[in-house]
mmCIF file of C-alpha atoms in Angstrom:
data_model
loop_
_atom_site.group_PDB
_atom_site.id
_atom_site.type_symbol
_atom_site.label_atom_id
_atom_site.label_comp_id
_atom_site.label_asym_id
_atom_site.label_seq_id
_atom_site.Cartn_x
_atom_site.Cartn_y
_atom_site.Cartn_z
ATOM 1 C CA MET A 17 1.571 17.691 9.607
ATOM 2 C CA GLU A 18 1.471 14.130 9.306
ATOM 3 C CA ILE A 19 0.483 13.574 12.952
ATOM 4 C CA LEU A 20 -2.115 16.376 13.187
ATOM 5 C CA SER A 21 -4.063 14.942 9.802
ATOM 6 C CA ALA A 22 -4.165 11.966 11.825
ATOM 7 C CA ALA A 23 -5.122 13.766 15.188
ATOM 8 C CA LEU A 24 -7.745 15.413 13.724
ATOM 9 C CA SER A 25 -9.354 12.211 11.257
ATOM 10 C CA ALA A 26 -8.973 10.235 14.804
ATOM 11 C CA PHE A 27 -11.245 13.388 16.055
ATOM 12 C CA LEU A 28 -13.879 13.118 13.245
ATOM 13 C CA GLY A 29 -13.856 9.257 13.534
ATOM 14 C CA GLY A 30 -14.642 9.224 16.232
ATOM 15 C CA MET A 31 -17.587 11.783 16.495
ATOM 16 C CA ILE A 32 -19.167 10.505 14.058
ATOM 17 C CA LEU A 33 -18.810 6.792 15.804
ATOM 18 C CA ASN A 34 -21.928 7.606 17.996
ATOM 19 C CA LEU A 35 -23.881 7.533 15.253
ATOM 20 C CA MET A 36 -23.411 3.432 13.928
ATOM 21 C CA PRO A 37 -25.386 0.926 14.668
ATOM 22 C CA CYS A 38 -21.853 -0.860 17.708
ATOM 23 C CA VAL A 39 -22.678 2.165 19.768
ATOM 24 C CA LEU A 40 -26.471 2.969 19.712
ATOM 25 C CA PRO A 41 -26.904 0.867 22.810
ATOM 26 C CA VAL A 42 -24.492 2.428 25.102
ATOM 27 C CA LEU A 43 -25.718 5.760 23.947
ATOM 28 C CA SER A 44 -29.226 4.996 25.649
ATOM 29 C CA LEU A 45 -27.565 4.782 28.895
ATOM 30 C CA LYS A 46 -26.246 8.220 28.378
ATOM 31 C CA LEU A 47 -29.081 9.424 26.832
ATOM 32 C CA MET A 48 -31.323 8.213 30.743
ATOM 33 C CA SER A 49 -28.347 9.530 32.701
ATOM 34 C CA PHE A 50 -28.721 13.453 30.669
ATOM 35 C CA ALA A 51 -32.957 12.936 31.297
ATOM 36 C CA LYS A 52 -31.816 12.919 35.600
ATOM 37 C CA GLN A 53 -29.512 15.808 34.960
ATOM 38 C CA GLN A 54 -31.118 18.889 36.465
ATOM 39 C CA HIS A 55 -27.725 21.017 36.901
ATOM 40 C CA LYS A 56 -25.543 22.073 34.357
ATOM 41 C CA GLU A 57 -22.581 21.607 37.495
ATOM 42 C CA SER A 58 -23.851 17.845 37.326
ATOM 43 C CA SER A 59 -24.343 17.423 33.982
ATOM 44 C CA LEU A 60 -20.745 18.044 32.994
ATOM 45 C CA ILE A 61 -18.911 16.388 35.895
ATOM 46 C CA ASN A 62 -21.536 13.460 34.739
ATOM 47 C CA SER A 63 -20.120 13.760 31.482
ATOM 48 C CA LEU A 64 -16.428 14.661 32.376
ATOM 49 C CA SER A 65 -16.761 11.246 33.651
ATOM 50 C CA TYR A 66 -17.782 9.779 30.875
ATOM 51 C CA THR A 67 -14.863 10.900 29.101
ATOM 52 C CA SER A 68 -12.557 9.536 31.513
ATOM 53 C CA GLY A 69 -14.187 6.243 31.071
ATOM 54 C CA ILE A 70 -13.537 6.094 27.588
ATOM 55 C CA LEU A 71 -10.197 7.510 27.418
ATOM 56 C CA VAL A 72 -9.203 4.973 30.026
ATOM 57 C CA SER A 73 -10.215 2.250 27.854
ATOM 58 C CA PHE A 74 -8.545 4.002 24.558
ATOM 59 C CA TRP A 75 -4.943 4.301 26.484
ATOM 60 C CA ILE A 76 -5.372 0.405 27.524
ATOM 61 C CA LEU A 77 -6.175 -0.271 24.557
ATOM 62 C CA ALA A 78 -3.562 1.322 22.701
ATOM 63 C CA PHE A 79 -1.175 0.273 25.629
ATOM 64 C CA VAL A 80 -2.247 -3.553 24.440
ATOM 65 C CA LEU A 81 -1.746 -3.311 21.052
ATOM 66 C CA MET A 82 1.652 -1.884 21.146
ATOM 67 C CA ALA A 83 2.907 -4.703 23.657
ATOM 68 C CA LEU A 84 1.301 -7.162 21.510
ATOM 69 C CA ARG A 85 3.395 -5.794 18.442
ATOM 70 C CA SER A 86 6.098 -5.058 20.240
ATOM 71 C CA GLY A 87 6.027 -9.321 20.196
ATOM 72 C CA GLY A 88 5.262 -10.186 16.883
ATOM 73 C CA GLU A 89 2.191 -9.754 16.769
ATOM 74 C CA LYS A 90 -0.746 -8.457 13.997
ATOM 75 C CA LEU A 91 -3.620 -6.587 15.211
ATOM 76 C CA GLY A 92 -5.924 -4.397 14.767
ATOM 77 C CA TRP A 93 -8.682 -2.569 15.426
ATOM 78 C CA GLY A 94 -11.203 -4.713 16.580
ATOM 79 C CA PHE A 95 -8.779 -7.578 17.405
ATOM 80 C CA GLN A 96 -11.245 -8.844 20.343
ATOM 81 C CA PHE A 97 -13.662 -9.394 18.330
ATOM 82 C CA GLN A 98 -12.032 -12.756 16.936
ATOM 83 C CA SER A 99 -11.369 -13.845 20.892
ATOM 84 C CA PRO A 100 -14.275 -16.569 21.585
ATOM 85 C CA HIS A 101 -13.604 -15.790 24.973
ATOM 86 C CA PHE A 102 -13.959 -11.839 24.714
ATOM 87 C CA LEU A 103 -17.440 -12.430 22.572
ATOM 88 C CA SER A 104 -18.658 -15.308 25.492
ATOM 89 C CA LEU A 105 -17.713 -12.383 28.930
ATOM 90 C CA LEU A 106 -19.400 -9.460 27.293
ATOM 91 C CA THR A 107 -22.371 -12.191 25.901
ATOM 92 C CA ILE A 108 -22.958 -12.454 29.588
ATOM 93 C CA PHE A 109 -22.802 -8.761 31.100
ATOM 94 C CA MET A 110 -24.981 -7.365 27.853
ATOM 95 C CA VAL A 111 -27.345 -9.100 29.340
ATOM 96 C CA LEU A 112 -27.471 -8.218 32.955
ATOM 97 C CA VAL A 113 -27.527 -4.843 31.769
ATOM 98 C CA SER A 114 -31.036 -5.725 29.787
ATOM 99 C CA LEU A 115 -32.141 -7.604 33.456
ATOM 100 C CA ASN A 116 -30.759 -4.530 34.788
ATOM 101 C CA PHE A 117 -32.676 -2.131 32.489
ATOM 102 C CA PHE A 118 -36.237 -4.163 33.142
ATOM 103 C CA GLY A 119 -36.014 -3.716 37.122
ATOM 104 C CA VAL A 120 -34.577 -8.012 37.755
ATOM 105 C CA PHE A 121 -31.821 -6.474 40.137
ATOM 106 C CA GLU A 122 -30.750 -3.165 41.297
ATOM 107 C CA ILE A 123 -26.356 -2.329 41.781
ATOM 108 C CA GLY A 124 -25.947 -0.410 44.790
ATOM 109 C CA THR A 125 -29.360 -0.656 46.809
ATOM 110 C CA GLY A 126 -27.857 -3.514 48.852
ATOM 111 C CA LEU A 127 -24.500 -1.280 50.513
ATOM 112 C CA ILE A 128 -26.869 1.464 50.310
ATOM 113 C CA SER A 129 -29.057 -1.427 52.909
ATOM 114 C CA LEU A 130 -25.538 -2.542 54.545
ATOM 115 C CA SER A 131 -24.429 1.580 55.450
ATOM 116 C CA SER A 132 -27.702 2.327 57.119
ATOM 117 C CA ASN A 133 -27.412 -0.658 59.544
ATOM 118 C CA SER A 134 -23.963 0.288 59.770
ATOM 119 C CA ASP A 135 -23.168 2.178 62.964
ATOM 120 C CA ILE A 136 -21.789 4.932 60.426
ATOM 121 C CA PRO A 137 -23.736 7.624 60.738
ATOM 122 C CA PHE A 138 -25.755 8.568 56.796
ATOM 123 C CA GLY A 139 -27.628 11.332 56.633
ATOM 124 C CA SER A 140 -30.011 12.718 54.036
ATOM 125 C CA GLY A 141 -26.931 14.917 52.739
ATOM 126 C CA ASN A 142 -24.559 12.248 52.746
ATOM 127 C CA HIS A 143 -27.175 9.878 50.449
ATOM 128 C CA GLN A 144 -27.425 13.120 47.839
ATOM 129 C CA GLN A 145 -23.376 13.026 47.540
ATOM 130 C CA SER A 146 -23.277 8.746 47.829
ATOM 131 C CA SER A 147 -25.850 9.121 44.803
ATOM 132 C CA LYS A 148 -23.808 11.729 42.951
ATOM 133 C CA LYS A 149 -20.885 9.751 43.210
ATOM 134 C CA SER A 150 -22.777 6.591 41.809
ATOM 135 C CA ALA A 151 -23.936 8.936 39.773
ATOM 136 C CA TYR A 152 -20.165 9.353 38.231
ATOM 137 C CA VAL A 153 -18.876 5.630 38.006
ATOM 138 C CA SER A 154 -22.347 5.018 36.179
ATOM 139 C CA SER A 155 -20.946 7.207 33.856
ATOM 140 C CA PHE A 156 -16.967 5.910 33.400
ATOM 141 C CA MET A 157 -18.315 2.985 33.167
ATOM 142 C CA SER A 158 -20.911 3.188 30.391
ATOM 143 C CA GLY A 159 -17.246 5.072 28.776
ATOM 144 C CA LEU A 160 -15.514 2.091 29.067
ATOM 145 C CA LEU A 161 -18.591 0.374 27.660
ATOM 146 C CA ALA A 162 -18.628 2.528 24.720
ATOM 147 C CA VAL A 163 -14.855 1.727 23.576
ATOM 148 C CA LEU A 164 -15.819 -1.876 24.158
ATOM 149 C CA VAL A 165 -18.526 -1.997 22.135
ATOM 150 C CA ALA A 166 -17.784 0.404 19.336
ATOM 151 C CA ALA A 167 -14.377 -2.470 18.255
ATOM 152 C CA PRO A 168 -16.916 -3.585 15.855
ATOM 153 C CA CYS A 169 -17.551 -0.252 13.846
ATOM 154 C CA ALA A 170 -15.378 1.719 11.782
ATOM 155 C CA ALA A 171 -16.271 5.155 11.223
ATOM 156 C CA PRO A 172 -15.018 7.405 7.988
ATOM 157 C CA PHE A 173 -11.521 8.953 9.053
ATOM 158 C CA MET A 174 -11.298 6.541 11.230
ATOM 159 C CA GLY A 175 -9.471 3.407 9.516
ATOM 160 C CA SER A 176 -6.888 5.835 8.208
ATOM 161 C CA ALA A 177 -6.148 7.421 11.441
ATOM 162 C CA VAL A 178 -5.777 4.194 13.658
ATOM 163 C CA GLY A 179 -3.848 2.537 10.930
ATOM 164 C CA PHE A 180 -1.111 5.749 11.469
ATOM 165 C CA ALA A 181 -1.070 4.951 15.057
ATOM 166 C CA LEU A 182 -0.567 1.571 15.205
ATOM 167 C CA LEU A 183 2.558 1.960 12.988
ATOM 168 C CA SER A 184 4.228 5.115 14.519
ATOM 169 C CA ALA A 185 5.987 5.882 17.601
ATOM 170 C CA PRO A 186 3.685 5.089 20.764
ATOM 171 C CA ILE A 187 3.641 8.585 22.200
ATOM 172 C CA VAL A 188 1.883 9.086 18.881
ATOM 173 C CA SER A 189 -0.625 6.269 18.858
ATOM 174 C CA PHE A 190 -1.391 7.252 22.296
ATOM 175 C CA VAL A 191 -1.532 10.610 21.067
ATOM 176 C CA ILE A 192 -4.283 9.187 18.171
ATOM 177 C CA PHE A 193 -6.081 7.076 20.696
ATOM 178 C CA THR A 194 -6.721 10.429 22.605
ATOM 179 C CA PHE A 195 -8.235 12.684 19.686
ATOM 180 C CA LEU A 196 -10.266 9.122 18.525
ATOM 181 C CA GLY A 197 -11.743 9.104 22.726
ATOM 182 C CA LEU A 198 -11.974 12.661 22.711
ATOM 183 C CA GLY A 199 -14.024 13.023 19.622
ATOM 184 C CA LEU A 200 -16.405 10.201 21.112
ATOM 185 C CA ALA A 201 -17.508 11.815 23.740
ATOM 186 C CA PHE A 202 -16.985 15.009 22.264
ATOM 187 C CA PRO A 203 -21.261 15.145 21.715
ATOM 188 C CA PHE A 204 -22.081 15.050 25.509
ATOM 189 C CA VAL A 205 -19.429 17.359 26.447
ATOM 190 C CA ILE A 206 -20.737 19.836 24.088
ATOM 191 C CA LEU A 207 -24.901 18.773 26.212
ATOM 192 C CA SER A 208 -23.224 19.681 29.669
ATOM 193 C CA LEU A 209 -22.663 23.073 28.186
ATOM 194 C CA PHE A 210 -25.211 24.011 26.880
ATOM 195 C CA PRO A 211 -27.483 22.478 29.340
ATOM 196 C CA GLY A 212 -30.162 24.519 27.130
ATOM 197 C CA LEU A 213 -29.881 22.242 24.713
ATOM 198 C CA LEU A 214 -31.508 19.445 27.338
ATOM 199 C CA LYS A 215 -34.769 21.398 27.340
ATOM 200 C CA PHE A 216 -35.922 20.206 24.739
ATOM 201 C CA MET A 217 -35.403 16.635 26.718
ATOM 202 C CA PRO A 218 -38.892 15.591 28.888
ATOM 203 C CA GLY A 219 -37.576 16.420 32.818
ATOM 204 C CA PRO A 220 -37.056 12.773 35.599
ATOM 205 C CA GLY A 221 -41.041 11.163 35.501
ATOM 206 C CA ALA A 222 -42.254 8.149 36.021
ATOM 207 C CA TRP A 223 -41.751 7.367 31.936
ATOM 208 C CA MET A 224 -38.604 7.016 33.202
ATOM 209 C CA ASP A 225 -39.525 4.104 33.777
ATOM 210 C CA LYS A 226 -40.320 2.457 30.868
ATOM 211 C CA LEU A 227 -38.108 4.208 28.660
ATOM 212 C CA LYS A 228 -35.285 2.830 30.832
ATOM 213 C CA GLN A 229 -37.024 -0.782 30.365
ATOM 214 C CA PHE A 230 -37.300 -0.153 26.311
ATOM 215 C CA PHE A 231 -33.776 0.862 26.478
ATOM 216 C CA ALA A 232 -32.826 -2.609 27.762
ATOM 217 C CA PHE A 233 -34.197 -4.110 24.019
ATOM 218 C CA PRO A 234 -30.965 -3.335 22.421
ATOM 219 C CA MET A 235 -28.642 -4.757 24.561
ATOM 220 C CA LEU A 236 -30.839 -7.365 23.940
ATOM 221 C CA ALA A 237 -30.382 -7.529 20.465
ATOM 222 C CA THR A 238 -26.231 -6.913 20.953
ATOM 223 C CA ALA A 239 -26.198 -10.324 23.633
ATOM 224 C CA ILE A 240 -27.981 -12.137 20.625
ATOM 225 C CA TRP A 241 -25.204 -10.439 17.729
ATOM 226 C CA LEU A 242 -22.567 -11.498 19.926
ATOM 227 C CA PHE A 243 -24.038 -14.633 20.807
ATOM 228 C CA TRP A 244 -24.215 -15.333 17.287
ATOM 229 C CA LEU A 245 -20.398 -14.298 16.471
ATOM 230 C CA PHE A 246 -19.710 -16.676 19.346
ATOM 231 C CA SER A 247 -21.245 -19.401 17.434
ATOM 232 C CA GLU A 248 -19.693 -18.903 13.987
ATOM 233 C CA LEU A 249 -15.798 -19.182 16.285
ATOM 234 C CA THR A 250 -16.442 -22.075 18.311
ATOM 235 C CA THR A 251 -18.089 -25.932 18.449
ATOM 236 C CA SER A 252 -21.895 -26.234 19.351
ATOM 237 C CA TRP A 253 -21.399 -28.348 22.817
ATOM 238 C CA ALA A 254 -19.861 -24.491 23.620
ATOM 239 C CA SER A 255 -22.912 -22.059 22.153
ATOM 240 C CA ALA A 256 -25.015 -24.519 23.990
ATOM 241 C CA VAL A 257 -22.582 -24.373 27.044
ATOM 242 C CA LEU A 258 -22.930 -20.416 26.876
ATOM 243 C CA LEU A 259 -26.591 -20.335 26.630
ATOM 244 C CA PHE A 260 -26.593 -21.904 29.721
ATOM 245 C CA SER A 261 -24.248 -19.741 31.215
ATOM 246 C CA ILE A 262 -26.203 -16.726 30.430
ATOM 247 C CA LEU A 263 -29.275 -18.847 31.993
ATOM 248 C CA PHE A 264 -26.980 -19.361 35.623
ATOM 249 C CA ALA A 265 -25.945 -15.140 34.984
ATOM 250 C CA ALA A 266 -29.948 -14.620 35.376
ATOM 251 C CA PHE A 267 -30.667 -16.833 37.831
ATOM 252 C CA ALA A 268 -28.114 -15.537 40.273
ATOM 253 C CA ALA A 269 -29.078 -11.981 39.123
ATOM 254 C CA TRP A 270 -32.392 -12.661 40.179
ATOM 255 C CA ILE A 271 -31.352 -14.482 43.086
ATOM 256 C CA TYR A 272 -29.221 -11.370 44.091
ATOM 257 C CA GLY A 273 -32.679 -8.649 43.205
ATOM 258 C CA SER A 274 -35.170 -10.679 45.140
ATOM 259 C CA PHE A 275 -33.481 -11.793 48.282
ATOM 260 C CA ALA A 276 -29.772 -9.938 48.889
ATOM 261 C CA THR A 277 -30.954 -6.343 49.352
ATOM 262 C CA LEU A 278 -34.140 -7.145 51.765
ATOM 263 C CA SER A 279 -33.061 -5.808 55.404
ATOM 264 C CA SER A 280 -32.631 -8.912 56.553
ATOM 265 C CA LYS A 281 -29.683 -11.828 58.136
ATOM 266 C CA TYR A 282 -29.873 -13.971 55.340
ATOM 267 C CA ARG A 283 -28.859 -9.931 53.066
ATOM 268 C CA ILE A 284 -24.696 -11.753 53.114
ATOM 269 C CA LEU A 285 -25.626 -15.191 52.652
ATOM 270 C CA PHE A 286 -28.086 -14.881 49.381
ATOM 271 C CA SER A 287 -24.755 -11.980 47.883
ATOM 272 C CA LEU A 288 -22.524 -14.536 48.126
ATOM 273 C CA VAL A 289 -24.943 -17.130 46.657
ATOM 274 C CA SER A 290 -25.574 -14.870 43.755
ATOM 275 C CA VAL A 291 -21.644 -13.810 43.745
ATOM 276 C CA SER A 292 -20.883 -17.413 43.536
ATOM 277 C CA ILE A 293 -23.320 -18.361 40.374
ATOM 278 C CA LEU A 294 -22.405 -15.748 38.566
ATOM 279 C CA LEU A 295 -18.173 -17.014 38.661
ATOM 280 C CA PHE A 296 -19.405 -20.103 37.976
ATOM 281 C CA SER A 297 -21.288 -18.893 34.714
ATOM 282 C CA TYR A 298 -18.466 -16.618 33.948
ATOM 283 C CA ALA A 299 -16.291 -19.755 34.560
ATOM 284 C CA SER A 300 -17.660 -21.860 32.604
ATOM 285 C CA ALA A 301 -18.330 -19.947 29.183
ATOM 286 C CA PHE A 302 -14.516 -18.364 29.521
ATOM 287 C CA TYR A 303 -12.877 -22.363 29.611
ATOM 288 C CA ILE A 304 -15.657 -23.180 26.810
ATOM 289 C CA SER A 305 -14.399 -20.709 24.454
ATOM 290 C CA SER A 306 -11.761 -22.397 23.925
ATOM 291 C CA GLU A 307 -12.976 -24.817 21.852
ATOM 292 C CA LYS A 308 -13.045 -23.608 18.325
ATOM 293 C CA LYS A 309 -14.109 -24.826 15.185
ATOM 294 C CA SER A 310 -11.326 -26.358 13.687
ATOM 295 C CA VAL A 311 -12.818 -27.118 9.926
ATOM 296 C CA LYS A 312 -12.650 -23.937 8.185
ATOM 297 C CA LEU A 313 -14.469 -22.815 4.612
ATOM 298 C CA GLN A 314 -12.227 -24.453 2.391
ATOM 299 C CA GLY A 315 -12.163 -23.980 -1.712
ATOM 300 C CA GLU A 316 -12.104 -21.120 -3.934
ATOM 301 C CA THR A 317 -15.320 -19.975 -4.251
ATOM 302 C CA LEU A 318 -16.926 -18.659 -1.441
ATOM 303 C CA SER A 319 -20.697 -17.283 -2.193
ATOM 304 C CA ASN A 320 -23.011 -19.989 -3.727
ATOM 305 C CA ASN A 321 -25.933 -18.145 -2.125
ATOM 306 C CA LYS A 322 -24.423 -14.346 -2.778
ATOM 307 C CA MET A 323 -25.095 -12.542 -5.973
ATOM 308 C CA ILE A 324 -21.394 -11.658 -6.407
ATOM 309 C CA PRO A 325 -19.036 -14.783 -7.124
ATOM 310 C CA TRP A 326 -16.163 -13.610 -4.613
ATOM 311 C CA LYS A 327 -13.133 -16.002 -4.640
ATOM 312 C CA LYS A 328 -11.218 -16.071 -0.962
ATOM 313 C CA PHE A 329 -8.003 -14.035 -0.912
ATOM 314 C CA SER A 330 -4.850 -14.713 -1.181
ATOM 315 C CA PRO A 331 -1.189 -13.106 -1.926
ATOM 316 C CA ALA A 332 -0.650 -15.741 -4.376
ATOM 317 C CA LEU A 333 -3.494 -15.404 -5.983
ATOM 318 C CA LEU A 334 -4.516 -11.509 -6.062
ATOM 319 C CA GLU A 335 -0.165 -11.809 -7.127
ATOM 320 C CA GLN A 336 -1.320 -14.205 -10.439
ATOM 321 C CA GLU A 337 -4.041 -12.058 -11.695
ATOM 322 C CA LEU A 338 -2.715 -8.898 -11.317
ATOM 323 C CA LYS A 339 0.741 -10.457 -13.952
ATOM 324 C CA GLU A 340 -2.375 -11.621 -15.719
ATOM 325 C CA LYS A 341 -3.157 -7.476 -16.210
ATOM 326 C CA ARG A 342 -6.130 -8.526 -14.324
ATOM 327 C CA ALA A 343 -8.691 -5.478 -12.189
ATOM 328 C CA VAL A 344 -8.868 -6.849 -9.284
ATOM 329 C CA PHE A 345 -11.284 -5.951 -6.304
ATOM 330 C CA ILE A 346 -10.573 -7.151 -2.624
ATOM 331 C CA ASP A 347 -13.480 -6.963 0.451
ATOM 332 C CA PHE A 348 -12.251 -6.765 3.974
ATOM 333 C CA THR A 349 -14.668 -7.768 5.702
ATOM 334 C CA ALA A 350 -15.650 -9.907 9.133
ATOM 335 C CA ASP A 351 -18.612 -11.387 10.496
ATOM 336 C CA TRP A 352 -17.973 -8.876 13.766
ATOM 337 C CA CYS A 353 -17.835 -5.586 11.092
ATOM 338 C CA LEU A 354 -20.817 -4.631 11.573
ATOM 339 C CA SER A 355 -20.484 -1.704 8.648
ATOM 340 C CA CYS A 356 -19.537 -4.381 6.464
ATOM 341 C CA LYS A 357 -22.567 -6.294 6.665
ATOM 342 C CA VAL A 358 -24.299 -3.230 5.989
ATOM 343 C CA ASN A 359 -22.222 -1.819 3.121
ATOM 344 C CA GLU A 360 -22.700 -5.859 1.398
ATOM 345 C CA LYS A 361 -26.462 -5.038 2.138
ATOM 346 C CA VAL A 362 -26.504 -0.902 0.919
ATOM 347 C CA ALA A 363 -23.452 -1.449 -2.369
ATOM 348 C CA LEU A 364 -22.247 -4.510 -2.854
ATOM 349 C CA GLU A 365 -24.583 -7.905 -3.290
ATOM 350 C CA ARG A 366 -26.492 -5.576 -5.509
ATOM 351 C CA GLU A 367 -27.221 -6.168 -8.933
ATOM 352 C CA GLU A 368 -25.889 -2.446 -10.778
ATOM 353 C CA PHE A 369 -22.522 -4.047 -8.797
ATOM 354 C CA LYS A 370 -22.500 -7.337 -10.625
ATOM 355 C CA ILE A 371 -22.645 -6.362 -14.293
ATOM 356 C CA LEU A 372 -19.518 -3.590 -13.277
ATOM 357 C CA LEU A 373 -17.644 -6.213 -12.719
ATOM 358 C CA GLN A 374 -18.953 -8.250 -15.548
ATOM 359 C CA GLU A 375 -18.764 -5.128 -17.981
ATOM 360 C CA LYS A 376 -14.982 -4.354 -16.970
ATOM 361 C CA ASP A 377 -14.718 -7.851 -16.674
ATOM 362 C CA ILE A 378 -13.557 -7.590 -12.460
ATOM 363 C CA LEU A 379 -12.260 -10.718 -10.137
ATOM 364 C CA PRO A 380 -13.963 -10.209 -6.958
ATOM 365 C CA LEU A 381 -11.681 -11.316 -3.772
ATOM 366 C CA LYS A 382 -13.373 -11.726 -0.386
ATOM 367 C CA ALA A 383 -10.550 -10.938 3.347
ATOM 368 C CA ASP A 384 -12.636 -12.523 5.307
ATOM 369 C CA TRP A 385 -10.716 -11.600 9.167
ATOM 370 C CA THR A 386 -12.964 -12.389 10.960
ATOM 371 C CA GLU A 387 -10.090 -14.927 12.741
ATOM 372 C CA PRO A 388 -6.470 -14.105 12.694
ATOM 373 C CA ASP A 389 -5.019 -14.002 9.075
ATOM 374 C CA ALA A 390 -1.320 -12.939 8.374
ATOM 375 C CA ASP A 391 -1.925 -12.429 5.478
ATOM 376 C CA ILE A 392 -5.195 -10.556 5.490
ATOM 377 C CA GLU A 393 -2.866 -8.577 8.918
ATOM 378 C CA LYS A 394 0.169 -7.970 6.110
ATOM 379 C CA ILE A 395 -1.921 -6.031 2.765
ATOM 380 C CA LEU A 396 -3.991 -3.551 5.823
ATOM 381 C CA SER A 397 -0.440 -2.747 7.166
ATOM 382 C CA GLN A 398 1.203 -2.280 3.784
ATOM 383 C CA TYR A 399 -1.806 0.080 3.425
ATOM 384 C CA GLN A 400 -1.727 1.936 6.643
ATOM 385 C CA ARG A 401 -4.823 0.274 7.898
ATOM 386 C CA SER A 402 -5.944 -1.636 10.848
ATOM 387 C CA SER A 403 -9.871 -1.906 10.903
ATOM 388 C CA VAL A 404 -12.468 -3.562 8.672
ATOM 389 C CA PRO A 405 -13.861 -2.545 6.127
ATOM 390 C CA PHE A 406 -11.141 -1.936 4.003
ATOM 391 C CA TYR A 407 -11.896 -1.668 0.139
ATOM 392 C CA LEU A 408 -9.178 -1.889 -3.067
ATOM 393 C CA LEU A 409 -9.562 -2.073 -5.915
ATOM 394 C CA TYR A 410 -6.222 -2.339 -8.134
ATOM 395 C CA ASP A 411 -6.568 -1.355 -12.227
ATOM 396 C CA ARG A 412 -4.712 -3.709 -14.847
ATOM 397 C CA SER A 413 -1.819 -1.824 -14.294
ATOM 398 C CA GLY A 414 -1.758 -3.070 -11.028
ATOM 399 C CA LYS A 415 -2.463 0.598 -8.924
ATOM 400 C CA ALA A 416 -3.833 -0.144 -6.008
ATOM 401 C CA HIS A 417 -7.164 2.500 -5.334
ATOM 402 C CA ILE A 418 -8.546 2.524 -1.733
ATOM 403 C CA LEU A 419 -12.260 2.798 -1.307
ATOM 404 C CA PRO A 420 -14.511 5.089 0.879
ATOM 405 C CA GLU A 421 -15.416 3.112 4.175
ATOM 406 C CA ILE A 422 -18.856 3.649 3.783
ATOM 407 C CA LEU A 423 -20.078 2.705 0.186
ATOM 408 C CA THR A 424 -23.218 3.303 -1.976
ATOM 409 C CA PRO A 425 -24.003 1.934 -5.870
ATOM 410 C CA GLU A 426 -22.153 5.336 -6.965
ATOM 411 C CA ILE A 427 -19.288 5.521 -5.336
ATOM 412 C CA LEU A 428 -18.602 2.082 -6.331
ATOM 413 C CA LYS A 429 -19.911 3.049 -9.937
ATOM 414 C CA GLU A 430 -18.007 6.068 -10.527
ATOM 415 C CA TYR A 431 -14.168 4.646 -9.366
ATOM 416 C CA ILE A 432 -14.558 1.321 -11.186
ATOM 417 C CA ASN A 433 -15.380 3.675 -14.216
ATOM 418 C CA LYS A 434 -12.043 4.831 -13.434
ATOM 419 C CA ILE A 435 -10.111 2.429 -14.634
#
């Protein structure tokens, strides 16, 4: 029953994940593809391709997590966002997706041009079939990307399910991650099974080009956010190099879009030049990502400019305060966690919460998991969690109360008034 409960929680968490800010940019890709669908069959295959991409990505993530944990590493949901290498590569990728949406270049046009000049006969039917295959591959890749960008968000029901998965046998972990993926893909499968719901969407037309350009802005916003995360983990020099790498990648995309798709004898040359510049930009970004900041924030008090006088979490400080029969509130957070930032604005960094802490004499601790931290990972594992946000409220007897992943001022007041 415990496995069934975790699987159901994972499925519900996956569904709710579609509403989280991390996944919204990728949803624009799926909305575009659904707008193009005219038949139930093609829409269903498109959704199944998207589901396959999600499942493959989750399976790879589960395999990597289990392999690293078997080697003694303690990792959790969103661990890749602790890596400057991952952040730099994903930042460049998001910029390229934005440029593609703006029409700077089109993927596949050059290949069609090459095939049209080859000795292989391509009739109109084959072109249509090729277009369908391209759409299915695009849906599969969208599924892969959805899981990559979903990591900074932890939806309700998801935290406990992922924590249970990572502390269970490998086969159980893969089952839980599979249900998480099925939940993430479920709304689009429903849309494909009931095409009547798509009648509310306008048919294909010139408006789609404008919509595609509009969706480039959320992608750019994601790239800016990823760059900010990168700059928080690395030196100013590394950030500057990444900006130039992005510039070179954009230049490569412009070359490809302007020259590599033309029907000329120089097409292959321009394609090679474009790919070479792109590889150089990726290599530069990957290399410079090793330059991490050597100095971390020092001292116990973390928030001179914040409303709540947070102190840095440490097991020793927690143990000391609990021995003195003092209540403690711990905020497990990370710079890359968008859900954490929303909770801060909505519930934590507010006058009402500050007054509650003062009235009940509760010590606020902040456990920052932006970078790997063994102490934080240990206490997360203790409560079968592997993701943030996570909130613990210790009463004066030392009993821990787990708060929901989505906070409101009313929820905080309810839990604090119980102790």
